[in-house]
GROMACS .gro file of C-alpha atoms in nm:
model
  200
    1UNK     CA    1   2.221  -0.524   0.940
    2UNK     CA    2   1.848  -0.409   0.992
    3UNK     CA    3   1.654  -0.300   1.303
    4UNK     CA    4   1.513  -0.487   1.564
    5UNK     CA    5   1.188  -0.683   1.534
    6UNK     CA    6   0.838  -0.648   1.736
    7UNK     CA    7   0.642  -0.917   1.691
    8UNK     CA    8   0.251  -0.778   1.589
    9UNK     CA    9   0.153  -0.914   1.965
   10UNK     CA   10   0.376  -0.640   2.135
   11UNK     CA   11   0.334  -0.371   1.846
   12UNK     CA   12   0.081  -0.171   2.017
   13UNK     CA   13   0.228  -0.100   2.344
   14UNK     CA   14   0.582  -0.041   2.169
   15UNK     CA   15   0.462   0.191   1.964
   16UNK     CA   16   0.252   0.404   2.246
   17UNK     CA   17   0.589   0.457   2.445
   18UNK     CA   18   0.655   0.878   2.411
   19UNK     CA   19   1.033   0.828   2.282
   20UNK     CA   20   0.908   0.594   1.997
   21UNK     CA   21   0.833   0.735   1.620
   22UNK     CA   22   0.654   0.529   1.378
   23UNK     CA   23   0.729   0.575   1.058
   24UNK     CA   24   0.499   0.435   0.724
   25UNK     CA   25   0.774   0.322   0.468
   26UNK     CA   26   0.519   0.240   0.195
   27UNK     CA   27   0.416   0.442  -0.129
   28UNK     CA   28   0.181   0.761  -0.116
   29UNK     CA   29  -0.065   0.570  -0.251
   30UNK     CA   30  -0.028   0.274  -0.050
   31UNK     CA   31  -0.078   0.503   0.291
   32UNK     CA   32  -0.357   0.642   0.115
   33UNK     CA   33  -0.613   0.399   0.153
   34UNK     CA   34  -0.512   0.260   0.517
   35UNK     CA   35  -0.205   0.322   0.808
   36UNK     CA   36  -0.126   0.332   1.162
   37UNK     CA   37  -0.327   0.584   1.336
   38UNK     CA   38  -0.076   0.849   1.435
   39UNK     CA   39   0.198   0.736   1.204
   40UNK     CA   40   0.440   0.951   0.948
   41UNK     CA   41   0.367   0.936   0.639
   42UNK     CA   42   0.673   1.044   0.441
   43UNK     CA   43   0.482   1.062   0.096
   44UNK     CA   44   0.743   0.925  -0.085
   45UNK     CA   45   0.579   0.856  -0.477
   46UNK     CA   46   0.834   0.520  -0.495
   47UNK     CA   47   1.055   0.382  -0.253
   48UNK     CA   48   1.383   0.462  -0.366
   49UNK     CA   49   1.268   0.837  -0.231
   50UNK     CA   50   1.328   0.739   0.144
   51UNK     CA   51   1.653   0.777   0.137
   52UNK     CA   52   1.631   1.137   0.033
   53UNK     CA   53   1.308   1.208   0.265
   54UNK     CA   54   1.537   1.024   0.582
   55UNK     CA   55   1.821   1.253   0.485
   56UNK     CA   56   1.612   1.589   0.551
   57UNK     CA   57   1.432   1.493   0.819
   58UNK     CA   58   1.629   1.277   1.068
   59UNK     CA   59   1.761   1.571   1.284
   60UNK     CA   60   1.377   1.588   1.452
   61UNK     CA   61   1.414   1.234   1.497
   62UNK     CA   62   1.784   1.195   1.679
   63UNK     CA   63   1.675   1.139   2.017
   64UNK     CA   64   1.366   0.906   1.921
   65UNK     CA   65   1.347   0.539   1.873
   66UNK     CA   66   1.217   0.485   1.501
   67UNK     CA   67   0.944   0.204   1.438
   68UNK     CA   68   0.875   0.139   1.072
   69UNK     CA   69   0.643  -0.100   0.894
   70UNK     CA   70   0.525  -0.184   0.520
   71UNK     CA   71   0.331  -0.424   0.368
   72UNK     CA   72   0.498  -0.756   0.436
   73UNK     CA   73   0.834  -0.679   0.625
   74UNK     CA   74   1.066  -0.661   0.353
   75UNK     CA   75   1.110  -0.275   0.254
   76UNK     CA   76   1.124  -0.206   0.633
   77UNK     CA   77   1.496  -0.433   0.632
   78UNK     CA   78   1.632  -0.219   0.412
   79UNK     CA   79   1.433   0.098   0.537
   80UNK     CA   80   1.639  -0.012   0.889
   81UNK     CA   81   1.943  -0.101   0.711
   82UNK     CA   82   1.953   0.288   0.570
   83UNK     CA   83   1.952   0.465   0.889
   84UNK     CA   84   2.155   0.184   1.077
   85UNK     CA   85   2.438   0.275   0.789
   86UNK     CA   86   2.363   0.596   0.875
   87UNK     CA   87   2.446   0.618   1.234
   88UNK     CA   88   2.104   0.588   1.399
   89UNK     CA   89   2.108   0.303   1.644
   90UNK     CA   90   1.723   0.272   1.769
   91UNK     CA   91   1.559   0.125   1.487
   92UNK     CA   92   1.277  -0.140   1.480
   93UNK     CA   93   1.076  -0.285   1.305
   94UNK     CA   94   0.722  -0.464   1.289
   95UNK     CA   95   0.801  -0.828   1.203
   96UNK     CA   96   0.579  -0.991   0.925
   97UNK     CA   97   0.459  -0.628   0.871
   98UNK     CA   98   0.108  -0.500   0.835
   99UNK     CA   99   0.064  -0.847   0.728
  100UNK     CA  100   0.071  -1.026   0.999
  101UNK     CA  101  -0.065  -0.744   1.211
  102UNK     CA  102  -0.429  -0.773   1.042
  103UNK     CA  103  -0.383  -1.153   1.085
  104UNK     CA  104  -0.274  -1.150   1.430
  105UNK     CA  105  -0.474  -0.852   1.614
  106UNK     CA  106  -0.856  -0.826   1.654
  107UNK     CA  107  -1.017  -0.570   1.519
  108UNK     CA  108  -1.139  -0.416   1.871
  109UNK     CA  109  -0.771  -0.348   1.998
  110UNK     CA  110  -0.595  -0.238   1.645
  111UNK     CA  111  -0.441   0.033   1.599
  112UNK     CA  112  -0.484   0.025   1.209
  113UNK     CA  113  -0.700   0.242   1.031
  114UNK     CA  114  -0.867   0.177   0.674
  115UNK     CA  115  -0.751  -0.149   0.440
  116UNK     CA  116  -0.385  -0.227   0.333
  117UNK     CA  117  -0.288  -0.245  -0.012
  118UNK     CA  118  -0.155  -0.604  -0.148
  119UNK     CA  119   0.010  -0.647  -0.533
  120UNK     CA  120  -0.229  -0.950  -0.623
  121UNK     CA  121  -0.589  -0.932  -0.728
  122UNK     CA  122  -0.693  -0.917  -0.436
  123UNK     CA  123  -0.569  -0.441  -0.438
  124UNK     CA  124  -0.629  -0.471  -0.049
  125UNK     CA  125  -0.748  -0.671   0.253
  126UNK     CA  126  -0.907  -0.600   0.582
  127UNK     CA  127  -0.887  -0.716   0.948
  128UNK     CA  128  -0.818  -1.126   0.926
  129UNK     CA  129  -0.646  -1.034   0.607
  130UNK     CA  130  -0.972  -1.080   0.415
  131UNK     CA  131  -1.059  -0.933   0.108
  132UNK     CA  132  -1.084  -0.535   0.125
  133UNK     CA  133  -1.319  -0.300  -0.146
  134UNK     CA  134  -1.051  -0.162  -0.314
  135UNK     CA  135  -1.021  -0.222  -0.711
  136UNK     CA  136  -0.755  -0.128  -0.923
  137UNK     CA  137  -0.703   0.107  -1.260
  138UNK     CA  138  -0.565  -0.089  -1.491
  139UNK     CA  139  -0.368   0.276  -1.644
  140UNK     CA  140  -0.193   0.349  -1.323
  141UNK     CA  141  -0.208   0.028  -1.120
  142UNK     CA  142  -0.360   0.235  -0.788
  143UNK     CA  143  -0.613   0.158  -0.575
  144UNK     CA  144  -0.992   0.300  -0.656
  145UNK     CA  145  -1.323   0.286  -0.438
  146UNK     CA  146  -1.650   0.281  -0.547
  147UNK     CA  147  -1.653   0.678  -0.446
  148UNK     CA  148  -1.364   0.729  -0.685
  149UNK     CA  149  -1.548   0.575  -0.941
  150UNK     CA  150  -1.815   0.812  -0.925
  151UNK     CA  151  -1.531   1.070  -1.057
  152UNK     CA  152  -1.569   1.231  -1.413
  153UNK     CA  153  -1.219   1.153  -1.417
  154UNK     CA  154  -1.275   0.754  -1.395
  155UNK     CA  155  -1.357   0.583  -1.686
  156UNK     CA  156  -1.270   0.144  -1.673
  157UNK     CA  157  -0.948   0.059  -1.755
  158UNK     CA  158  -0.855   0.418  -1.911
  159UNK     CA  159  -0.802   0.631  -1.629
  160UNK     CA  160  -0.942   0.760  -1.245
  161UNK     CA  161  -0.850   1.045  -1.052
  162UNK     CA  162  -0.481   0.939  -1.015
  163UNK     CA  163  -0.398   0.942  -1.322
  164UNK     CA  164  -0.631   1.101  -1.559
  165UNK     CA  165  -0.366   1.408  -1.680
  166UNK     CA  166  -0.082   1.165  -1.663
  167UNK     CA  167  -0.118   0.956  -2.035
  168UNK     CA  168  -0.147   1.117  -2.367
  169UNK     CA  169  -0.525   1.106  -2.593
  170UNK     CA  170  -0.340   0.858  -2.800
  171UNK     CA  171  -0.159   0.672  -2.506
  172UNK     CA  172  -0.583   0.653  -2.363
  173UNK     CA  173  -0.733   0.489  -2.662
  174UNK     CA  174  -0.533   0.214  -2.657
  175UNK     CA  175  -0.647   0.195  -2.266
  176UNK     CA  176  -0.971   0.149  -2.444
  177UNK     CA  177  -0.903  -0.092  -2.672
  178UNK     CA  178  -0.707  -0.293  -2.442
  179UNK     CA  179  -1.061  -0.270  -2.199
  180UNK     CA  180  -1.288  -0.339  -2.540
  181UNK     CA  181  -1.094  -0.684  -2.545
  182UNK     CA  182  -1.142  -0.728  -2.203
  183UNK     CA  183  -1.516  -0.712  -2.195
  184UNK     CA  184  -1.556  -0.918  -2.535
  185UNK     CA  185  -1.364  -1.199  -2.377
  186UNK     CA  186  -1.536  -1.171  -2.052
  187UNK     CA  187  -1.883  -1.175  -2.272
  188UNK     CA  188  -1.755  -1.440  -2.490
  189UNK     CA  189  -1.700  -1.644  -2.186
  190UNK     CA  190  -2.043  -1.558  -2.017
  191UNK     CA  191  -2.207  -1.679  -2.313
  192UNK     CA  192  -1.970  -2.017  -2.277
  193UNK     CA  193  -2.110  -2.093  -1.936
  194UNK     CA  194  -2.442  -2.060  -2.017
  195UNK     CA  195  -2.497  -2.245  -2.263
  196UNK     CA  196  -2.313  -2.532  -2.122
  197UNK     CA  197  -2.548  -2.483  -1.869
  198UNK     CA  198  -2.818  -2.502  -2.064
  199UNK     CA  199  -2.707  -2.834  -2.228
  200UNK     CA  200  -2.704  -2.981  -1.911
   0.00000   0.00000   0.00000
Protein backbone atom coordinates (compact mmCIF):
# COMPACT_ATOMS: atom_id res chain seq x y z
CA UNK A 1 0.00 0.00 0.00
CA UNK A 2 1.30 3.70 -0.29
CA UNK A 3 -0.50 7.07 -0.26
CA UNK A 4 -2.33 8.72 -2.74
CA UNK A 5 -0.75 10.56 -5.68
CA UNK A 6 -0.94 14.46 -6.78
CA UNK A 7 0.12 14.91 -9.94
CA UNK A 8 2.90 18.16 -9.92
CA UNK A 9 -0.11 20.16 -11.89
CA UNK A 10 -2.41 20.07 -8.72
CA UNK A 11 0.56 20.07 -6.08
CA UNK A 12 0.32 23.63 -5.27
CA UNK A 13 -3.19 24.14 -4.41
CA UNK A 14 -3.18 20.66 -2.44
CA UNK A 15 -0.63 21.56 -0.51
CA UNK A 16 -2.03 25.30 0.46
CA UNK A 17 -5.27 23.61 1.95
CA UNK A 18 -4.94 24.41 6.13
CA UNK A 19 -5.54 20.56 7.13
CA UNK A 20 -2.62 19.47 4.78
CA UNK A 21 1.18 18.90 6.19
CA UNK A 22 3.98 18.56 3.88
CA UNK A 23 6.52 16.68 4.88
CA UNK A 24 10.42 16.58 3.09
CA UNK A 25 11.38 12.78 3.25
CA UNK A 26 14.88 13.36 1.86
CA UNK A 27 18.39 13.47 3.69
CA UNK A 28 19.58 16.60 5.82
CA UNK A 29 21.74 17.33 3.30
CA UNK A 30 19.55 16.88 0.48
CA UNK A 31 16.93 19.62 2.11
CA UNK A 32 19.86 21.62 2.59
CA UNK A 33 20.48 23.03 -0.60
CA UNK A 34 16.68 23.33 -1.90
CA UNK A 35 12.76 22.33 -0.52
CA UNK A 36 9.26 23.30 -0.49
CA UNK A 37 8.81 26.63 0.99
CA UNK A 38 7.00 25.95 4.24
CA UNK A 39 7.74 22.26 4.37
CA UNK A 40 9.09 19.89 7.47
CA UNK A 41 12.16 19.07 7.37
CA UNK A 42 12.63 16.05 9.64
CA UNK A 43 16.57 16.14 9.47
CA UNK A 44 16.90 12.71 9.29
CA UNK A 45 21.07 12.06 8.44
CA UNK A 46 19.82 8.69 6.23
CA UNK A 47 16.57 7.47 5.49
CA UNK A 48 16.16 4.55 7.49
CA UNK A 49 15.76 7.44 10.45
CA UNK A 50 12.09 8.27 9.39
CA UNK A 51 10.71 5.71 10.89
CA UNK A 52 12.02 6.70 14.26
CA UNK A 53 11.46 10.64 13.57
CA UNK A 54 7.47 9.52 12.35
CA UNK A 55 7.23 7.57 15.58
CA UNK A 56 7.85 10.78 17.91
CA UNK A 57 6.20 13.11 16.13
CA UNK A 58 2.93 11.84 14.57
CA UNK A 59 0.65 12.76 17.56
CA UNK A 60 0.89 16.72 16.21
CA UNK A 61 0.05 15.36 13.00
CA UNK A 62 -3.26 13.00 13.76
CA UNK A 63 -5.82 15.21 12.53
CA UNK A 64 -3.76 16.49 9.37
CA UNK A 65 -3.54 15.12 5.93
CA UNK A 66 0.32 14.34 5.33
CA UNK A 67 1.89 15.29 1.81
CA UNK A 68 5.40 14.00 1.32
CA UNK A 69 7.84 14.25 -1.56
CA UNK A 70 11.64 13.25 -2.39
CA UNK A 71 13.68 13.31 -5.16
CA UNK A 72 12.06 11.06 -7.73
CA UNK A 73 8.93 9.42 -6.02
CA UNK A 74 10.32 6.37 -4.77
CA UNK A 75 11.30 6.94 -0.93
CA UNK A 76 7.92 8.76 -0.60
CA UNK A 77 6.08 4.89 -1.41
CA UNK A 78 7.59 3.56 1.28
CA UNK A 79 7.62 6.88 3.41
CA UNK A 80 3.47 6.36 2.77
CA UNK A 81 3.62 2.76 3.18
CA UNK A 82 5.13 3.43 6.98
CA UNK A 83 2.44 5.49 8.32
CA UNK A 84 -0.36 3.67 6.23
CA UNK A 85 0.99 0.39 8.35
CA UNK A 86 0.81 2.53 10.99
CA UNK A 87 -2.74 3.52 11.14
CA UNK A 88 -2.69 6.97 9.50
CA UNK A 89 -5.11 7.01 6.62
CA UNK A 90 -4.51 10.62 4.86
CA UNK A 91 -1.38 10.19 3.19
CA UNK A 92 -0.26 11.52 -0.26
CA UNK A 93 2.09 11.87 -2.15
CA UNK A 94 3.69 14.07 -5.05
CA UNK A 95 3.82 11.75 -8.08
CA UNK A 96 7.17 11.75 -10.11
CA UNK A 97 8.47 13.78 -7.10
CA UNK A 98 10.47 16.96 -7.11
CA UNK A 99 11.35 15.61 -10.39
CA UNK A 100 8.76 16.12 -12.29
CA UNK A 101 7.71 19.19 -10.34
CA UNK A 102 10.83 21.31 -11.73
CA UNK A 103 9.94 19.78 -15.15
CA UNK A 104 6.39 20.43 -15.06
CA UNK A 105 5.88 23.96 -13.18
CA UNK A 106 7.27 27.36 -14.31
CA UNK A 107 9.40 29.00 -12.37
CA UNK A 108 6.93 32.11 -11.69
CA UNK A 109 4.20 29.91 -9.89
CA UNK A 110 6.63 27.28 -7.91
CA UNK A 111 6.56 26.77 -4.80
CA UNK A 112 10.22 25.35 -4.65
CA UNK A 113 12.93 27.10 -3.22
CA UNK A 114 16.81 26.65 -4.06
CA UNK A 115 18.12 23.49 -6.47
CA UNK A 116 17.36 19.74 -5.81
CA UNK A 117 19.98 17.33 -5.30
CA UNK A 118 20.32 14.35 -8.05
CA UNK A 119 22.96 11.13 -7.50
CA UNK A 120 24.60 11.61 -11.07
CA UNK A 121 27.17 14.16 -12.06
CA UNK A 122 25.06 16.37 -12.58
CA UNK A 123 24.88 17.04 -7.70
CA UNK A 124 21.67 19.16 -8.57
CA UNK A 125 19.36 20.77 -11.14
CA UNK A 126 17.21 23.80 -11.35
CA UNK A 127 13.77 24.86 -12.72
CA UNK A 128 13.34 22.73 -16.27
CA UNK A 129 15.47 20.23 -14.50
CA UNK A 130 18.61 21.88 -15.90
CA UNK A 131 21.85 21.75 -14.53
CA UNK A 132 22.12 23.45 -10.93
CA UNK A 133 25.77 25.00 -9.31
CA UNK A 134 26.17 22.54 -6.92
CA UNK A 135 29.52 20.32 -6.99
CA UNK A 136 30.28 17.51 -4.97
CA UNK A 137 33.23 16.42 -2.28
CA UNK A 138 34.51 13.55 -3.40
CA UNK A 139 35.26 12.55 0.84
CA UNK A 140 31.68 12.81 1.83
CA UNK A 141 29.69 12.70 -1.41
CA UNK A 142 27.58 16.17 -0.33
CA UNK A 143 26.77 18.92 -2.15
CA UNK A 144 29.31 22.18 -2.08
CA UNK A 145 28.85 25.82 -3.59
CA UNK A 146 31.28 28.00 -4.67
CA UNK A 147 30.71 29.88 -1.09
CA UNK A 148 31.57 26.62 0.63
CA UNK A 149 34.56 26.44 -1.20
CA UNK A 150 35.80 29.55 0.05
CA UNK A 151 35.90 27.55 3.58
CA UNK A 152 39.36 26.84 5.29
CA UNK A 153 37.76 23.67 5.80
CA UNK A 154 37.50 22.82 1.87
CA UNK A 155 40.33 21.58 0.26
CA UNK A 156 39.48 19.36 -3.53
CA UNK A 157 38.69 16.04 -3.11
CA UNK A 158 39.95 15.86 0.71
CA UNK A 159 37.36 17.45 2.61
CA UNK A 160 34.68 20.77 2.95
CA UNK A 161 32.76 21.89 5.74
CA UNK A 162 30.70 18.66 6.01
CA UNK A 163 33.05 16.61 6.63
CA UNK A 164 36.33 18.03 7.52
CA UNK A 165 36.46 16.41 11.42
CA UNK A 166 34.84 13.29 10.14
CA UNK A 167 38.15 11.18 8.43
CA UNK A 168 41.36 10.50 10.15
CA UNK A 169 45.06 12.56 8.94
CA UNK A 170 45.87 9.23 7.47
CA UNK A 171 42.30 8.41 6.10
CA UNK A 172 42.92 12.45 4.29
CA UNK A 173 46.13 11.77 2.52
CA UNK A 174 44.97 9.16 0.66
CA UNK A 175 41.99 11.78 -0.29
CA UNK A 176 45.00 13.48 -1.69
CA UNK A 177 46.53 11.05 -3.47
CA UNK A 178 43.44 9.75 -4.88
CA UNK A 179 42.90 13.83 -6.15
CA UNK A 180 46.90 13.91 -7.26
CA UNK A 181 45.80 11.07 -9.78
CA UNK A 182 42.94 12.84 -10.69
CA UNK A 183 44.56 16.00 -11.86
CA UNK A 184 47.61 14.08 -13.59
CA UNK A 185 45.12 12.21 -15.69
CA UNK A 186 43.03 15.17 -16.35
CA UNK A 187 46.54 17.02 -17.39
CA UNK A 188 47.69 14.05 -19.20
CA UNK A 189 44.59 14.23 -21.20
CA UNK A 190 44.70 18.11 -21.76
CA UNK A 191 47.98 17.70 -23.19
CA UNK A 192 46.32 14.71 -25.53
CA UNK A 193 43.86 17.12 -27.06
CA UNK A 194 46.10 19.60 -27.84
CA UNK A 195 48.39 18.29 -29.52
CA UNK A 196 46.09 16.40 -31.68
CA UNK A 197 44.93 19.62 -32.29
CA UNK A 198 47.87 20.90 -33.23
CA UNK A 199 48.57 18.08 -35.78
CA UNK A 200 45.63 18.95 -37.44
Amino acid sequence: LVGHYVNATDWNNFTEQNDVVVIDTRNDYEVAIGTFDGSVNPGIQTFRDFPTWWDKNSDQYKDKKIAMFCTGGIRCEKSTNYLIQNHHANVFHLKGGILKYLEEIPIQESKWKGECFVFDQRVSVKHGVEEGSYNLCFACRRPISDIDKISAQYEEGVSCHNCFDQHSMRRKDGFRERQRQINRKALQKKTVIELVGLAK
